[in-house]
Amino acid sequence: MVSSLPGPSSPGSPCELRIRSLSEIVCTLHVGPMSEVWELKAAVQSLMGLPRHGQRLLAGTQELKDDGQLGPLTTSGLLELTLIRRPLEQAQWFAKLEGDTTVLKTAPESVRGDRELLAFAVQRDAAALQYATKELRSDRSFVLSLEKSCKIALRYVSENLRGDREVVLAATRTDPSQFRYACSPLRSDRTFVLSVLRESGMSLKYVASAFQADRDVILAAVTHCGEALKFASADFQADRGVVLAAVQDNGLALSCASLELQADHEVVLRAVERTGKALKYASAELKADRGIVLAAVKSDGWALSSAQCPMDRDIVIAAVRQAPGTRLNAPTMYWDDPAVLAACGFQSPGPKRSLVSLPSFGRHGPVVKNAKFPTR
């Protein structure tokens, strides 16, 4: 049987794909590098009548995931995959779990202890882990494997694993809030808390209160994730060193800084250089500072809307070069300025204006308004 995958053609050279069982070639398809595995399985279902969930496709010893692309496997122009049929009962459970993971509540123990089925369910709803057998919830390798594709719901793993450093680190990487479910000894271990925050700064919200007053702990969090500054105390939001570390990671952390630091020239400059829109949170005096505004619009042209300084050509050019749509936020005297139009990527209209008005640019491309066309 020979077929091609349905839908729009994939870019790149077509590849002949042969699917074989353990003993013979069962079908041949033509695919492109952008073809996805789930599309391939749907085509096999159409050709052979074998439900998608009943298929395992292997390239050598590697099983292909439904959300993966065939990509580099197709470069030679010929690809051979091995088809292994899943047991009928397992395939039926895959189909059930795709629609509703809570069916695990009443599933037999053999299903709740099936690593593939539980991994599939947890990818759809992390809370499905609560229905796994005790043995599976205590299986370190299984729990760690979940990090690659979904959130690890630490609250549902065994108590022993909630005290496992590697498991807790993996869980907080998938979701910072999971740190609250770590065992007490780990949550009280300063060295471990620092390790967590260096990888997952937003876990700062869930560390023990004793560490909320520890400057090194706060620095570890905001250096990795500037947004974590919102979970720091007011004292640290007024700490210049802490705020500088935060805005260097994420300029918008300026929104959580004290009023005094929102008026600090160096702090604000670092913030807007990192994230132009941070200009919104600067003091009124610094919103009117030409150097600050110029740095902000170079980072993000749309920061022009927060500027309070007199607009000059250099500021407008810097803004439109980064975001052409900001031309209409500039004073009208610059709208048709040749240098501004050139920075937008337009050609100067010259002495004679075109009958079609020049387009403005929105966030997603050109927008033509009130276009006028010549009449015959």
Coordinates of C-alpha atoms in Angstrom, one line a residue:
M1 CA 0.0 0.0 0.0
V2 CA 1.4 3.4 -1.0
S3 CA 0.1 6.8 0.2
S4 CA 1.0 10.4 1.0
L5 CA 0.2 12.2 4.2
P6 CA -2.9 14.4 3.8
G7 CA -2.9 18.1 4.2
P8 CA -0.6 20.9 2.9
S9 CA 2.7 19.7 1.5
S10 CA 5.7 19.9 3.7
P11 CA 8.7 22.0 2.6
G12 CA 11.8 20.1 1.6
S13 CA 12.5 17.1 -0.5
P14 CA 9.9 14.3 -0.2
C15 CA 11.0 11.1 1.5
E16 CA 9.8 7.5 0.9
L17 CA 8.8 6.0 4.2
R18 CA 8.4 2.3 4.6
I19 CA 6.6 0.9 7.6
R20 CA 7.3 -2.7 8.4
S21 CA 6.3 -5.2 11.0
L22 CA 8.9 -7.4 12.5
S23 CA 8.7 -9.6 9.4
E24 CA 7.6 -7.6 6.4
I25 CA 6.9 -4.2 4.9
V26 CA 3.2 -3.4 5.6
C27 CA 2.8 0.0 3.9
T28 CA 4.7 2.8 2.1
L29 CA 4.1 6.5 2.4
H30 CA 5.6 9.7 1.0
V31 CA 6.4 12.3 3.7
G32 CA 8.2 15.6 4.2
P33 CA 10.6 16.7 6.9
M34 CA 7.8 18.8 8.6
S35 CA 5.4 15.8 8.8
E36 CA 4.5 15.0 12.4
V37 CA 4.3 11.6 13.9
W38 CA 0.6 11.8 14.8
E39 CA -0.2 12.6 11.1
L40 CA 1.8 9.5 10.2
K41 CA -0.1 7.3 12.6
A42 CA -3.4 8.7 11.3
A43 CA -2.3 7.8 7.8
V44 CA -1.4 4.2 9.0
Q45 CA -4.8 4.0 10.6
S46 CA -6.5 5.0 7.4
L47 CA -4.5 2.5 5.3
M48 CA -4.5 -0.4 7.7
G49 CA -7.4 0.1 10.0
L50 CA -5.1 0.0 13.0
P51 CA -6.1 2.7 15.6
R52 CA -3.5 5.4 16.3
H53 CA -3.3 4.5 20.0
G54 CA -2.5 0.9 19.0
Q55 CA 0.7 1.8 17.2
R56 CA 4.2 2.1 18.4
L57 CA 6.6 3.4 15.7
L58 CA 10.3 2.9 16.1
A59 CA 13.3 4.3 14.2
G60 CA 15.9 1.8 15.1
T61 CA 15.5 1.5 18.9
Q62 CA 14.0 5.0 19.4
E63 CA 10.2 5.2 19.8
L64 CA 8.7 8.2 18.0
K65 CA 6.5 10.5 20.1
D66 CA 3.2 11.7 18.7
D67 CA 4.1 15.4 18.9
G68 CA 7.5 15.0 17.2
Q69 CA 8.5 15.7 13.7
L70 CA 10.2 13.3 11.3
G71 CA 12.7 16.0 10.5
P72 CA 16.3 14.8 10.2
L73 CA 15.1 11.2 9.8
T74 CA 14.0 12.0 6.3
T75 CA 17.2 13.5 4.9
S76 CA 18.4 10.4 3.1
G77 CA 15.2 10.2 1.1
L78 CA 14.4 6.8 2.4
L79 CA 13.2 6.0 5.9
E80 CA 12.2 2.7 7.4
L81 CA 10.2 2.5 10.6
T82 CA 9.2 -0.6 12.6
L83 CA 5.5 -0.9 13.6
I84 CA 4.7 -2.7 16.8
R85 CA 1.1 -3.2 17.7
R86 CA 0.1 -2.5 21.3
P87 CA -2.0 -4.9 23.2
L88 CA -5.7 -4.2 22.5
E89 CA -6.5 -3.4 26.1
Q90 CA -3.7 -0.9 26.5
A91 CA -4.6 0.8 23.2
Q92 CA -8.2 1.1 24.5
W93 CA -7.0 2.7 27.7
F94 CA -4.9 5.2 25.7
A95 CA -8.0 6.3 23.8
K96 CA -10.0 6.6 27.1
L97 CA -7.2 8.7 28.8
E98 CA -7.0 11.1 25.9
G99 CA -10.5 12.2 26.6
D100 CA -10.6 12.0 30.4
T101 CA -7.7 11.1 32.8
T102 CA -10.1 10.7 35.8
V103 CA -11.1 7.3 34.4
L104 CA -8.0 6.1 36.2
K105 CA -9.9 6.5 39.5
T106 CA -11.7 3.2 38.8
A107 CA -9.1 1.6 36.6
P108 CA -7.7 -1.8 37.5
E109 CA -4.3 -1.9 39.2
S110 CA -2.6 -3.2 36.1
V111 CA -3.6 0.0 34.3
R112 CA -2.7 2.3 37.2
G113 CA 0.7 0.7 37.3
D114 CA 1.4 0.9 33.6
R115 CA 4.3 3.4 33.1
E116 CA 3.3 4.3 29.5
L117 CA -0.3 4.9 30.4
L118 CA 0.4 7.0 33.4
A119 CA 3.0 9.1 31.6
F120 CA 0.4 9.7 28.9
A121 CA -2.2 10.7 31.4
V122 CA 0.2 12.9 33.4
Q123 CA 1.1 14.8 30.2
R124 CA -2.5 15.8 29.9
D125 CA -3.1 16.5 33.6
A126 CA -0.3 16.4 36.2
A127 CA -2.9 15.5 38.9
A128 CA -3.4 12.2 37.2
L129 CA -0.3 11.0 39.1
Q130 CA -2.5 10.6 42.2
Y131 CA -4.2 7.6 40.6
A132 CA -0.9 5.7 40.0
T133 CA -0.1 2.7 42.1
K134 CA 2.0 3.2 45.3
E135 CA 4.8 1.4 43.6
L136 CA 4.8 3.8 40.6
R137 CA 4.6 6.9 42.8
S138 CA 7.7 5.6 44.5
D139 CA 9.5 4.8 41.3
R140 CA 12.3 7.4 41.2
S141 CA 13.2 6.8 37.5
F142 CA 9.6 7.1 36.4
V143 CA 9.0 10.3 38.3
L144 CA 12.2 11.9 37.0
S145 CA 11.3 10.9 33.5
L146 CA 8.2 13.1 33.7
E147 CA 10.3 16.3 33.7
K148 CA 11.0 16.0 30.0
S149 CA 7.3 16.3 29.0
C150 CA 5.2 17.7 31.8
K151 CA 4.9 19.1 35.3
I152 CA 5.8 16.8 38.2
A153 CA 3.1 17.0 40.8
L154 CA 5.3 16.5 43.9
R155 CA 2.4 16.3 46.2
Y156 CA 1.4 12.9 44.7
V157 CA 4.8 11.2 44.8
S158 CA 5.9 9.0 47.8
E159 CA 7.1 10.7 51.0
N160 CA 10.5 9.2 50.3
L161 CA 10.8 11.0 46.9
R162 CA 9.6 14.3 48.4
G163 CA 12.8 14.2 50.4
D164 CA 14.9 13.3 47.3
R165 CA 17.0 16.3 46.3
E166 CA 17.1 15.5 42.6
V167 CA 13.4 14.8 42.4
V168 CA 12.5 18.0 44.2
L169 CA 14.8 20.0 41.9
A170 CA 13.3 18.4 38.8
A171 CA 9.8 19.2 40.1
T172 CA 10.5 22.9 40.8
R173 CA 12.0 23.2 37.4
T174 CA 8.7 22.1 35.9
D175 CA 6.6 24.3 38.3
P176 CA 8.2 26.5 41.0
S177 CA 5.1 26.1 43.3
Q178 CA 6.0 22.4 43.8
F179 CA 8.7 23.4 46.3
R180 CA 6.0 23.7 48.9
Y181 CA 5.5 19.9 48.8
A182 CA 9.1 19.1 49.5
C183 CA 9.8 17.5 52.9
S184 CA 10.5 19.8 55.8
P185 CA 14.2 18.9 56.2
L186 CA 14.8 19.9 52.6
R187 CA 12.8 23.1 52.9
S188 CA 14.9 24.0 56.0
D189 CA 18.3 23.2 54.3
R190 CA 19.8 26.6 53.3
T191 CA 22.3 25.0 50.8
F192 CA 19.5 23.2 49.1
V193 CA 17.2 26.2 49.0
L194 CA 19.9 28.2 47.3
S195 CA 20.3 25.4 44.7
V196 CA 16.5 25.4 44.0
L197 CA 16.4 29.2 43.6
R198 CA 19.3 29.3 41.2
E199 CA 17.3 27.1 38.9
S200 CA 13.8 28.2 39.8
G201 CA 13.7 31.7 41.2
M202 CA 9.9 31.9 41.5
S203 CA 10.1 29.2 44.2
L204 CA 11.1 32.1 46.5
K205 CA 7.4 32.5 47.3
Y206 CA 7.4 29.1 48.9
V207 CA 10.6 29.1 51.0
A208 CA 10.5 29.0 54.8
S209 CA 10.0 32.5 56.4
A210 CA 13.5 32.3 58.0
F211 CA 15.0 32.5 54.5
Q212 CA 12.8 35.4 53.4
A213 CA 15.2 37.7 55.5
D214 CA 18.4 36.1 54.0
R215 CA 19.9 38.5 51.4
D216 CA 21.9 35.7 49.7
V217 CA 18.7 33.7 49.3
I218 CA 16.9 36.7 47.8
L219 CA 19.8 37.4 45.4
A220 CA 19.9 33.8 44.3
A221 CA 16.3 34.0 43.3
V222 CA 16.2 37.4 41.6
T223 CA 19.5 36.8 39.7
H224 CA 17.9 33.8 38.1
C225 CA 14.4 35.3 37.8
G226 CA 14.0 39.0 38.2
E227 CA 10.3 38.6 38.5
A228 CA 10.8 36.9 41.8
L229 CA 11.5 40.4 43.3
K230 CA 7.7 40.6 43.8
F231 CA 8.0 37.9 46.5
A232 CA 10.8 39.7 48.4
S233 CA 10.1 42.0 51.4
A234 CA 9.9 45.7 51.1
D235 CA 13.4 46.0 52.6
F236 CA 14.9 44.0 49.7
Q237 CA 12.8 45.8 47.1
A238 CA 14.6 48.9 48.4
D239 CA 18.0 47.2 48.4
R240 CA 19.9 48.7 45.4
G241 CA 22.1 45.6 44.9
V242 CA 19.2 43.2 44.9
V243 CA 17.1 45.4 42.5
L244 CA 20.0 45.8 40.1
A245 CA 20.4 42.0 40.0
A246 CA 16.7 41.6 39.3
V247 CA 16.4 44.2 36.5
Q248 CA 19.5 42.8 34.8
D249 CA 17.5 39.6 34.4
N250 CA 14.1 41.2 33.7
G251 CA 13.7 44.9 33.3
L252 CA 10.1 44.7 34.3
A253 CA 11.2 43.9 37.9
L254 CA 11.5 47.6 38.2
S255 CA 7.8 47.6 38.8
C256 CA 8.5 46.0 42.2
A257 CA 11.3 48.3 43.2
S258 CA 10.9 51.0 45.8
L259 CA 9.9 54.5 44.6
E260 CA 13.4 55.7 45.5
L261 CA 15.0 53.1 43.2
Q262 CA 12.5 53.8 40.4
A263 CA 14.1 57.2 40.4
D264 CA 17.7 55.9 40.5
H265 CA 19.3 56.7 37.1
E266 CA 21.6 53.6 37.0
V267 CA 18.9 51.2 38.1
V268 CA 16.4 52.5 35.5
L269 CA 19.0 52.6 32.8
R270 CA 19.8 48.9 33.4
A271 CA 16.2 48.0 33.5
V272 CA 15.2 49.7 30.2
E273 CA 18.3 48.4 28.4
R274 CA 17.1 45.0 29.3
T275 CA 13.4 45.5 28.7
G276 CA 12.3 48.8 27.1
K277 CA 8.8 48.6 28.4
A278 CA 10.2 49.0 32.0
L279 CA 10.2 52.8 31.2
K280 CA 6.6 52.6 32.3
Y281 CA 7.7 52.1 35.9
A282 CA 10.4 54.8 36.0
S283 CA 9.9 58.0 37.9
A284 CA 8.3 60.9 36.1
E285 CA 11.7 62.7 36.1
L286 CA 13.5 59.7 34.4
K287 CA 10.7 59.2 31.9
A288 CA 11.6 62.8 30.8
D289 CA 15.4 61.9 30.7
R290 CA 16.5 61.8 27.0
G291 CA 19.3 59.2 27.6
I292 CA 16.9 56.9 29.5
V293 CA 14.2 57.2 26.8
L294 CA 16.7 56.6 24.0
A295 CA 18.0 53.5 25.7
A296 CA 14.4 52.3 26.2
V297 CA 13.2 52.7 22.6
K298 CA 16.4 51.1 21.3
S299 CA 15.4 48.0 23.3
D300 CA 11.6 48.2 22.5
G301 CA 10.2 50.9 20.2
W302 CA 6.8 50.7 21.9
A303 CA 8.4 52.2 25.0
L304 CA 7.9 55.5 23.2
S305 CA 4.4 55.6 24.5
S306 CA 5.8 56.0 28.1
A307 CA 8.3 58.7 27.3
Q308 CA 7.7 62.2 28.7
C309 CA 10.7 64.0 27.1
P310 CA 10.6 66.2 24.0
M311 CA 10.7 63.9 21.0
D312 CA 13.6 64.6 18.6
R313 CA 14.5 62.9 15.4
D314 CA 17.1 60.5 16.9
I315 CA 14.6 59.2 19.4
V316 CA 11.9 58.7 16.8
I317 CA 14.3 56.9 14.4
A318 CA 15.6 54.6 17.2
A319 CA 12.0 53.7 18.0
V320 CA 10.7 53.1 14.5
R321 CA 13.8 51.1 13.6
Q322 CA 13.0 48.7 16.4
A323 CA 9.2 48.8 15.9
P324 CA 7.9 50.6 12.7
G325 CA 4.4 50.9 14.1
T326 CA 5.6 53.5 16.6
R327 CA 5.8 56.1 13.8
L328 CA 2.2 57.1 14.5
N329 CA 3.1 57.6 18.2
A330 CA 5.6 60.2 17.3
P331 CA 4.8 63.9 16.7
T332 CA 3.2 64.3 13.3
M333 CA 6.1 66.5 12.1
Y334 CA 8.1 63.3 11.9
W335 CA 5.6 61.0 10.2
D336 CA 6.8 61.9 6.7
D337 CA 10.4 62.7 7.6
P338 CA 12.6 60.9 5.0
A339 CA 15.0 59.6 7.7
V340 CA 12.1 58.3 9.8
L341 CA 10.6 56.7 6.8
A342 CA 13.9 55.1 5.9
A343 CA 14.2 53.7 9.4
C344 CA 10.8 52.2 9.0
G345 CA 11.9 50.5 5.7
F346 CA 9.9 52.9 3.5
Q347 CA 11.3 54.9 0.6
S348 CA 10.8 58.7 0.8
P349 CA 7.7 59.7 -1.1
G350 CA 9.6 62.5 -2.8
P351 CA 8.1 65.8 -3.9
K352 CA 5.0 64.1 -5.4
R353 CA 3.0 62.1 -3.0
S354 CA 1.7 58.7 -4.1
L355 CA -2.1 58.4 -4.5
V356 CA -1.8 55.4 -2.1
S357 CA -1.1 56.5 1.5
L358 CA 2.0 55.1 3.1
P359 CA 1.1 52.1 5.3
S360 CA 1.5 52.2 9.1
F361 CA 2.9 49.2 10.9
G362 CA 1.1 47.4 13.7
R363 CA 2.7 44.8 15.9
H364 CA 2.0 42.1 13.3
G365 CA 2.8 43.9 10.1
P366 CA 1.6 46.7 7.8
V367 CA -1.9 48.1 8.2
V368 CA -3.3 50.3 5.3
K369 CA -5.9 52.8 6.4
N370 CA -7.9 55.0 4.1
A371 CA -6.1 54.0 1.0
K372 CA -6.9 56.2 -2.0
F373 CA -6.7 54.7 -5.5
P374 CA -6.9 56.7 -8.8
T375 CA -10.2 56.6 -10.6
R376 CA -10.6 56.3 -14.4

